[in-house]
Amino acid sequence: MRTSMNVVMALCVAATLPATGGCARGDGLDDEGRSIAPAAPPPGATRQRRDGRGWKITQTADFNADRMADVVWYDAERNRIAVWLMNGSDLLAPGPFIPGPGGDGWLVWANDFDADNMADLLWSHDERNLMAVWLMDGSRLRAPGPSIPGPIADGWIALPGDFDFDRMSDVLWINAEHNRMAVWPMNVTQPLAAMPPIPGPIGGFAFGFPVDVNFDGMADVVWNDIERNLLRVWLMHGSRPLVEGPAIPGPIGDGWVAAGVGDFNADGMLDVLWSNQERGLMAVWMLEGTQLLAAGPVIPGPIGDGWEARAAGDVNLDRMADVIWQRAGTGEMTVWLMDGSRVLAPGPVIPGPHGGG
């Protein structure tokens, strides 16, 4: 069954899976003992496949173990990715183009599957019901894993997150058509177990993306209802919901999507980056677990048409997430360093791969 456009648009990103799924200091903790969570895949990320207009930024993740977010580009039309290593708001090194699995229609996410503190790739194909984990060494492919069938029935999409606190990503399967989710514990590229599907939230929350919201070292699920502009947070304990949070209304007006998540105020809990592509706007909302703590101001994007906030991630190691913008048509990007919900310093405009492909 082909996933509907509304379902695809609603699916998570970032960050987006922010920095890595682990930390070189051990057990996924930073200097102050806090978990360093990967950025969740952004809800806008699945548009990578459907609009097919060259290179798109899909999310951020730490690919070179420097604890700063790097940028994942995906060219859905040619089924290839590129990882750009970042140093603050500047490009450190553009990685090579890497062809994806055979055939078209793949989606791609990033997280650390082998506990080497460097992000790897999770490929997902909802129409063929397949997933594959590819291990990375920085911006280069180290070892492609096998294609693995997902749960029974069509329409399942695989997303990465560490649900069992072993510093290696597991897989969250989401089926929007049937409102089901399932967590599969992973051992690097292979599933350890196929947990049974359980129901998702009632009423319109088509997709969730996995990210550690409360920094307990285990992924939770942030649900987005794009049609009604709502969020819900489920705190998870392994493969089961522990606390099902209330619906949280998004910014006023049409066109808003949750483009990414990250800790924007260094309080040890995840916050939400909202993006409005049509109006070129962004807003950061601070969360406290499952509850809204503070709604930040609506902020205009860079000067010019076509800019969209695509992902969130800490690019400068100040423990606060920053915002990655991309310009439609040109493929240009820029990184805005953030201080909480306000802009600290807009970075330079950087040309995308091959000028945008």
CSV table of C-alpha atoms in Angstrom, one decimal:
chain,number,residue,atom,x,y,z
A,1,MET,CA,0.0,0.0,0.0
A,2,ARG,CA,1.4,3.4,-1.0
A,3,THR,CA,1.8,5.8,1.9
A,4,SER,CA,-0.4,8.8,1.4
A,5,MET,CA,1.0,12.3,1.0
A,6,ASN,CA,-0.4,13.5,4.2
A,7,VAL,CA,1.1,10.6,6.1
A,8,VAL,CA,4.5,11.1,4.5
A,9,MET,CA,4.5,14.8,5.2
A,10,ALA,CA,3.7,14.1,8.9
A,11,LEU,CA,6.6,11.7,9.5
A,12,CYS,CA,9.3,12.9,11.5
A,13,VAL,CA,13.7,14.8,11.7
A,14,ALA,CA,15.7,16.2,12.0
A,15,ALA,CA,16.9,15.8,13.8
A,16,THR,CA,16.4,15.6,13.5
A,17,LEU,CA,18.5,12.6,14.8
A,18,PRO,CA,21.1,16.5,17.3
A,19,ALA,CA,24.5,15.1,17.9
A,20,THR,CA,25.4,11.4,18.3
A,21,GLY,CA,23.8,8.4,19.9
A,22,GLY,CA,26.8,7.9,22.1
A,23,CYS,CA,29.7,9.7,23.6
A,24,ALA,CA,33.4,8.9,23.7
A,25,ARG,CA,33.4,9.5,27.5
A,26,GLY,CA,31.3,6.3,27.9
A,27,ASP,CA,27.7,5.3,28.4
A,28,GLY,CA,26.4,8.1,26.3
A,29,LEU,CA,27.1,10.8,29.0
A,30,ASP,CA,28.7,14.2,28.7
A,31,ASP,CA,31.1,15.9,31.2
A,32,GLU,CA,28.2,16.7,33.5
A,33,GLY,CA,26.7,13.2,33.4
A,34,ARG,CA,23.9,14.0,31.1
A,35,SER,CA,22.9,11.8,28.2
A,36,ILE,CA,23.9,13.0,24.7
A,37,ALA,CA,21.0,12.0,22.6
A,38,PRO,CA,20.9,11.8,18.8
A,39,ALA,CA,18.7,14.2,17.0
A,40,ALA,CA,15.4,12.7,16.0
A,41,PRO,CA,14.6,12.3,12.3
A,42,PRO,CA,12.6,15.4,11.4
A,43,PRO,CA,8.9,15.2,10.4
A,44,GLY,CA,9.8,17.0,7.1
A,45,ALA,CA,12.4,14.4,6.3
A,46,THR,CA,10.2,12.1,4.4
A,47,ARG,CA,9.6,14.7,1.8
A,48,GLN,CA,13.1,13.7,0.7
A,49,ARG,CA,11.5,11.0,-1.5
A,50,ARG,CA,8.2,12.5,-2.6
A,51,ASP,CA,9.2,15.8,-4.2
A,52,GLY,CA,12.3,14.4,-5.9
A,53,ARG,CA,13.9,17.8,-6.7
A,54,GLY,CA,17.6,17.2,-6.0
A,55,TRP,CA,19.5,17.3,-2.8
A,56,LYS,CA,17.6,17.8,0.5
A,57,ILE,CA,18.9,18.1,4.1
A,58,THR,CA,17.2,15.3,6.0
A,59,GLN,CA,18.7,15.6,9.5
A,60,THR,CA,21.9,16.0,11.6
A,61,ALA,CA,24.0,13.5,13.4
A,62,ASP,CA,27.6,13.2,14.6
A,63,PHE,CA,29.5,11.2,12.0
A,64,ASN,CA,33.1,11.9,13.2
A,65,ALA,CA,32.9,11.6,17.0
A,66,ASP,CA,33.7,15.2,17.6
A,67,ARG,CA,30.4,15.6,19.4
A,68,MET,CA,29.2,18.3,17.0
A,69,ALA,CA,26.3,17.7,14.6
A,70,ASP,CA,27.0,17.1,10.9
A,71,VAL,CA,24.6,17.4,8.0
A,72,VAL,CA,23.0,14.5,6.0
A,73,TRP,CA,22.1,15.3,2.4
A,74,TYR,CA,19.8,13.0,0.4
A,75,ASP,CA,19.2,13.0,-3.4
A,76,ALA,CA,16.0,10.9,-3.7
A,77,GLU,CA,15.9,11.2,-7.5
A,78,ARG,CA,19.3,9.5,-7.8
A,79,ASN,CA,19.1,7.5,-4.5
A,80,ARG,CA,22.4,8.8,-3.0
A,81,ILE,CA,23.5,10.5,0.1
A,82,ALA,CA,26.4,12.7,1.2
A,83,VAL,CA,27.5,13.6,4.7
A,84,TRP,CA,29.0,17.0,5.3
A,85,LEU,CA,31.2,17.3,8.4
A,86,MET,CA,30.6,20.7,10.1
A,87,ASN,CA,32.6,22.9,12.5
A,88,GLY,CA,30.2,25.3,14.0
A,89,SER,CA,28.4,27.2,11.2
A,90,ASP,CA,31.2,26.5,8.7
A,91,LEU,CA,31.7,23.5,6.4
A,92,LEU,CA,34.7,21.4,7.6
A,93,ALA,CA,34.6,18.7,4.8
A,94,PRO,CA,32.0,17.6,2.2
A,95,GLY,CA,31.8,13.8,2.0
A,96,PRO,CA,31.6,11.7,-1.1
A,97,PHE,CA,28.4,10.7,-2.8
A,98,ILE,CA,27.2,7.3,-1.6
A,99,PRO,CA,24.7,5.3,-3.7
A,100,GLY,CA,21.8,3.8,-1.6
A,101,PRO,CA,20.4,0.3,-1.8
A,102,GLY,CA,19.1,-1.0,-5.2
A,103,GLY,CA,15.8,0.5,-6.5
A,104,ASP,CA,14.1,3.8,-5.8
A,105,GLY,CA,11.7,4.7,-3.0
A,106,TRP,CA,14.1,4.5,0.0
A,107,LEU,CA,14.1,6.8,3.0
A,108,VAL,CA,17.3,7.3,5.0
A,109,TRP,CA,18.0,8.2,8.7
A,110,ALA,CA,21.1,8.3,10.9
A,111,ASN,CA,22.1,7.0,14.3
A,112,ASP,CA,24.9,5.0,16.0
A,113,PHE,CA,24.2,1.3,15.6
A,114,ASP,CA,27.6,-0.1,16.7
A,115,ALA,CA,28.5,2.1,19.7
A,116,ASP,CA,31.6,3.6,18.0
A,117,ASN,CA,30.3,7.2,18.7
A,118,MET,CA,29.8,7.8,14.9
A,119,ALA,CA,26.4,7.8,13.2
A,120,ASP,CA,25.5,5.1,10.8
A,121,LEU,CA,22.6,4.9,8.2
A,122,LEU,CA,19.2,3.2,8.5
A,123,TRP,CA,17.5,2.7,5.1
A,124,SER,CA,13.8,2.1,5.0
A,125,HIS,CA,11.4,1.2,2.2
A,126,ASP,CA,7.7,1.2,3.2
A,127,GLU,CA,6.4,-0.1,-0.1
A,128,ARG,CA,8.7,-3.1,-0.1
A,129,ASN,CA,8.6,-3.4,3.7
A,130,LEU,CA,12.4,-3.5,4.1
A,131,MET,CA,15.1,-2.0,6.2
A,132,ALA,CA,18.9,-2.1,6.1
A,133,VAL,CA,21.6,-0.7,8.4
A,134,TRP,CA,24.8,0.6,6.8
A,135,LEU,CA,27.8,1.2,9.1
A,136,MET,CA,29.8,4.4,8.4
A,137,ASP,CA,33.3,5.6,9.1
A,138,GLY,CA,32.9,9.3,9.2
A,139,SER,CA,31.4,10.4,5.9
A,140,ARG,CA,32.4,7.2,4.1
A,141,LEU,CA,30.6,3.8,3.9
A,142,ARG,CA,32.3,1.1,6.0
A,143,ALA,CA,30.0,-1.9,5.6
A,144,PRO,CA,26.5,-2.1,4.1
A,145,GLY,CA,24.2,-4.5,6.1
A,146,PRO,CA,21.6,-6.8,4.5
A,147,SER,CA,18.1,-5.9,3.6
A,148,ILE,CA,15.7,-7.2,6.3
A,149,PRO,CA,11.9,-7.6,6.1
A,150,GLY,CA,9.8,-5.6,8.5
A,151,PRO,CA,6.6,-6.5,10.3
A,152,ILE,CA,3.9,-8.3,8.4
A,153,ALA,CA,1.6,-6.0,6.2
A,154,ASP,CA,2.4,-3.0,4.0
A,155,GLY,CA,3.2,0.5,5.0
A,156,TRP,CA,5.8,0.1,7.8
A,157,ILE,CA,8.6,2.7,8.0
A,158,ALA,CA,11.7,2.1,10.1
A,159,LEU,CA,13.3,4.8,12.3
A,160,PRO,CA,16.3,4.7,14.6
A,161,GLY,CA,16.5,5.2,18.3
A,162,ASP,CA,18.1,3.5,21.4
A,163,PHE,CA,15.3,2.0,23.4
A,164,ASP,CA,17.3,-0.3,25.7
A,165,PHE,CA,20.1,1.9,26.9
A,166,ASP,CA,22.9,-0.2,25.3
A,167,ARG,CA,24.3,2.8,23.3
A,168,MET,CA,23.4,1.0,20.1
A,169,SER,CA,20.4,2.1,18.1
A,170,ASP,CA,17.3,0.0,17.8
A,171,VAL,CA,14.5,0.3,15.3
A,172,LEU,CA,11.0,1.9,15.7
A,173,TRP,CA,8.6,0.7,13.2
A,174,ILE,CA,5.6,3.0,12.5
A,175,ASN,CA,2.5,2.1,10.4
A,176,ALA,CA,0.3,5.1,9.9
A,177,GLU,CA,-2.4,3.4,8.0
A,178,HIS,CA,-3.1,1.0,10.8
A,179,ASN,CA,-2.0,3.2,13.7
A,180,ARG,CA,0.6,0.8,15.0
A,181,MET,CA,4.1,0.9,16.3
A,182,ALA,CA,6.7,-1.7,17.2
A,183,VAL,CA,10.2,-1.6,18.6
A,184,TRP,CA,12.8,-4.0,17.4
A,185,PRO,CA,16.0,-4.3,19.6
A,186,MET,CA,19.1,-4.5,17.4
A,187,ASN,CA,22.5,-5.9,17.6
A,188,VAL,CA,24.4,-3.7,15.1
A,189,THR,CA,22.9,-4.6,11.7
A,190,GLN,CA,20.7,-7.5,12.8
A,191,PRO,CA,17.4,-7.6,14.9
A,192,LEU,CA,17.6,-9.3,18.3
A,193,ALA,CA,13.8,-9.6,18.5
A,194,ALA,CA,10.7,-8.6,16.7
A,195,MET,CA,8.5,-7.1,19.4
A,196,PRO,CA,4.7,-7.3,18.7
A,197,PRO,CA,3.0,-4.1,17.4
A,198,ILE,CA,1.0,-1.9,19.8
A,199,PRO,CA,-1.5,0.8,19.1
A,200,GLY,CA,-0.4,4.4,18.6
A,201,PRO,CA,-2.2,7.5,19.9
A,202,ILE,CA,-5.9,7.8,19.1
A,203,GLY,CA,-6.9,10.3,16.4
A,204,GLY,CA,-4.7,11.7,13.8
A,205,PHE,CA,-1.2,11.2,15.2
A,206,ALA,CA,0.0,9.4,12.1
A,207,PHE,CA,3.7,9.3,12.8
A,208,GLY,CA,6.1,9.4,15.7
A,209,PHE,CA,9.8,9.9,15.8
A,210,PRO,CA,12.1,8.3,18.4
A,211,VAL,CA,14.3,10.5,20.5
A,212,ASP,CA,15.3,10.6,24.2
A,213,VAL,CA,13.1,13.4,25.5
A,214,ASN,CA,13.8,13.1,29.3
A,215,PHE,CA,17.5,12.1,29.0
A,216,ASP,CA,17.2,8.7,30.7
A,217,GLY,CA,19.3,7.1,28.0
A,218,MET,CA,16.3,5.5,26.3
A,219,ALA,CA,14.4,6.7,23.3
A,220,ASP,CA,10.9,8.1,23.7
A,221,VAL,CA,8.4,8.9,20.9
A,222,VAL,CA,7.3,12.3,19.8
A,223,TRP,CA,4.1,12.2,17.8
A,224,ASN,CA,3.0,14.8,15.2
A,225,ASP,CA,-0.5,15.4,13.9
A,226,ILE,CA,0.3,17.7,11.0
A,227,GLU,CA,-3.3,18.3,9.9
A,228,ARG,CA,-4.4,19.5,13.3
A,229,ASN,CA,-1.0,21.0,14.2
A,230,LEU,CA,-0.5,19.0,17.4
A,231,LEU,CA,2.3,17.2,19.2
A,232,ARG,CA,2.3,14.4,21.8
A,233,VAL,CA,5.2,12.9,23.7
A,234,TRP,CA,5.2,9.3,24.9
A,235,LEU,CA,7.8,8.5,27.5
A,236,MET,CA,8.9,4.9,26.8
A,237,HIS,CA,10.4,2.1,28.9
A,238,GLY,CA,11.9,-0.2,26.3
A,239,SER,CA,9.3,-1.1,23.8
A,240,ARG,CA,6.3,0.0,26.0
A,241,PRO,CA,4.8,3.4,26.8
A,242,LEU,CA,5.4,4.6,30.3
A,243,VAL,CA,3.7,8.0,30.2
A,244,GLU,CA,1.4,9.1,27.4
A,245,GLY,CA,1.5,12.9,27.4
A,246,PRO,CA,-1.2,15.3,26.4
A,247,ALA,CA,-1.8,16.9,23.0
A,248,ILE,CA,0.2,20.1,22.6
A,249,PRO,CA,-1.0,22.6,20.0
A,250,GLY,CA,1.6,24.0,17.7
A,251,PRO,CA,2.1,27.6,16.5
A,252,ILE,CA,-1.0,29.5,15.3
A,253,GLY,CA,-1.7,29.3,11.6
A,254,ASP,CA,-1.4,26.7,8.8
A,255,GLY,CA,1.7,25.2,7.4
A,256,TRP,CA,3.7,24.4,10.6
A,257,VAL,CA,5.6,21.1,11.0
A,258,ALA,CA,7.8,19.8,13.7
A,259,ALA,CA,11.1,20.0,11.7
A,260,GLY,CA,13.4,18.7,14.4
A,261,VAL,CA,14.1,18.3,18.1
A,262,GLY,CA,17.1,19.2,20.3
A,263,ASP,CA,18.1,20.6,23.6
A,264,PHE,CA,18.0,24.3,22.9
A,265,ASN,CA,18.4,25.6,26.4
A,266,ALA,CA,20.9,23.1,27.9
A,267,ASP,CA,18.4,22.0,30.6
A,268,GLY,CA,18.9,18.3,29.7
A,269,MET,CA,15.5,17.9,28.0
A,270,LEU,CA,14.5,17.9,24.4
A,271,ASP,CA,12.8,20.9,22.8
A,272,VAL,CA,11.0,21.2,19.4
A,273,LEU,CA,11.9,23.2,16.3
A,274,TRP,CA,8.8,24.3,14.3
A,275,SER,CA,9.1,25.2,10.7
A,276,ASN,CA,6.8,26.9,8.3
A,277,GLN,CA,8.1,26.4,4.8
A,278,GLU,CA,5.5,28.6,3.0
A,279,ARG,CA,6.2,31.6,5.1
A,280,GLY,CA,9.9,31.1,5.8
A,281,LEU,CA,9.4,31.1,9.6
A,282,MET,CA,10.7,29.1,12.6
A,283,ALA,CA,9.9,28.8,16.3
A,284,VAL,CA,11.5,26.9,19.2
A,285,TRP,CA,9.3,25.5,21.9
A,286,MET,CA,10.8,24.4,25.2
A,287,LEU,CA,9.5,21.2,26.6
A,288,GLU,CA,9.7,19.7,30.1
A,289,GLY,CA,9.2,16.0,29.5
A,290,THR,CA,5.7,15.6,28.1
A,291,GLN,CA,4.6,19.2,28.8
A,292,LEU,CA,5.1,22.5,27.1
A,293,LEU,CA,7.4,24.8,29.2
A,294,ALA,CA,7.6,27.9,27.0
A,295,ALA,CA,6.6,28.8,23.4
A,296,GLY,CA,9.4,30.8,21.8
A,297,PRO,CA,8.9,33.7,19.4
A,298,VAL,CA,8.2,33.2,15.7
A,299,ILE,CA,11.4,34.1,13.8
A,300,PRO,CA,11.8,35.0,10.1
A,301,GLY,CA,14.3,33.0,8.2
A,302,PRO,CA,17.3,34.2,6.1
A,303,ILE,CA,16.7,37.0,3.6
A,304,GLY,CA,15.2,35.9,0.3
A,305,ASP,CA,12.6,33.4,-0.9
A,306,GLY,CA,12.6,29.6,-0.4
A,307,TRP,CA,14.3,29.2,2.9
A,308,GLU,CA,13.1,26.4,5.2
A,309,ALA,CA,14.3,25.3,8.7
A,310,ARG,CA,15.2,21.7,8.0
A,311,ALA,CA,16.9,20.3,11.0
A,312,ALA,CA,18.3,21.0,14.5
A,313,GLY,CA,21.6,19.9,16.1
A,314,ASP,CA,24.4,21.2,18.2
A,315,VAL,CA,27.1,22.2,15.7
A,316,ASN,CA,29.3,24.3,18.1
A,317,LEU,CA,29.5,22.1,21.2
A,318,ASP,CA,27.8,24.7,23.5
A,319,ARG,CA,25.2,22.0,24.6
A,320,MET,CA,22.5,24.0,22.9
A,321,ALA,CA,20.9,22.9,19.6
A,322,ASP,CA,21.2,25.1,16.5
A,323,VAL,CA,19.1,25.4,13.3
A,324,ILE,CA,20.0,24.3,9.8
A,325,TRP,CA,18.3,26.1,7.0
A,326,GLN,CA,18.1,25.1,3.3
A,327,ARG,CA,17.0,27.2,0.3
A,328,ALA,CA,14.6,25.5,-2.2
A,329,GLY,CA,15.8,25.5,-5.8
A,330,THR,CA,19.4,26.5,-5.1
A,331,GLY,CA,20.3,23.9,-2.5
A,332,GLU,CA,22.1,26.5,-0.4
A,333,MET,CA,22.3,26.0,3.3
A,334,THR,CA,23.1,28.1,6.4
A,335,VAL,CA,23.5,27.3,10.1
A,336,TRP,CA,22.0,29.7,12.7
A,337,LEU,CA,23.7,29.4,16.1
A,338,MET,CA,21.0,29.6,18.8
A,339,ASP,CA,20.8,30.7,22.4
A,340,GLY,CA,17.6,29.1,23.6
A,341,SER,CA,14.7,30.1,21.4
A,342,ARG,CA,16.5,33.2,20.1
A,343,VAL,CA,19.2,33.6,17.3
A,344,LEU,CA,22.7,34.1,18.5
A,345,ALA,CA,24.5,34.3,15.2
A,346,PRO,CA,23.4,33.6,11.6
A,347,GLY,CA,26.2,31.7,9.7
A,348,PRO,CA,27.4,32.1,6.1
A,349,VAL,CA,25.4,30.8,3.2
A,350,ILE,CA,27.1,27.6,1.9
A,351,PRO,CA,26.4,26.1,-1.5
A,352,GLY,CA,24.9,22.6,-1.5
A,353,PRO,CA,26.2,19.5,-3.3
A,354,HIS,CA,26.8,20.4,-6.9
A,355,GLY,CA,25.0,23.6,-6.4
A,356,GLY,CA,21.9,21.8,-5.3
A,357,GLY,CA,21.8,19.0,-7.9
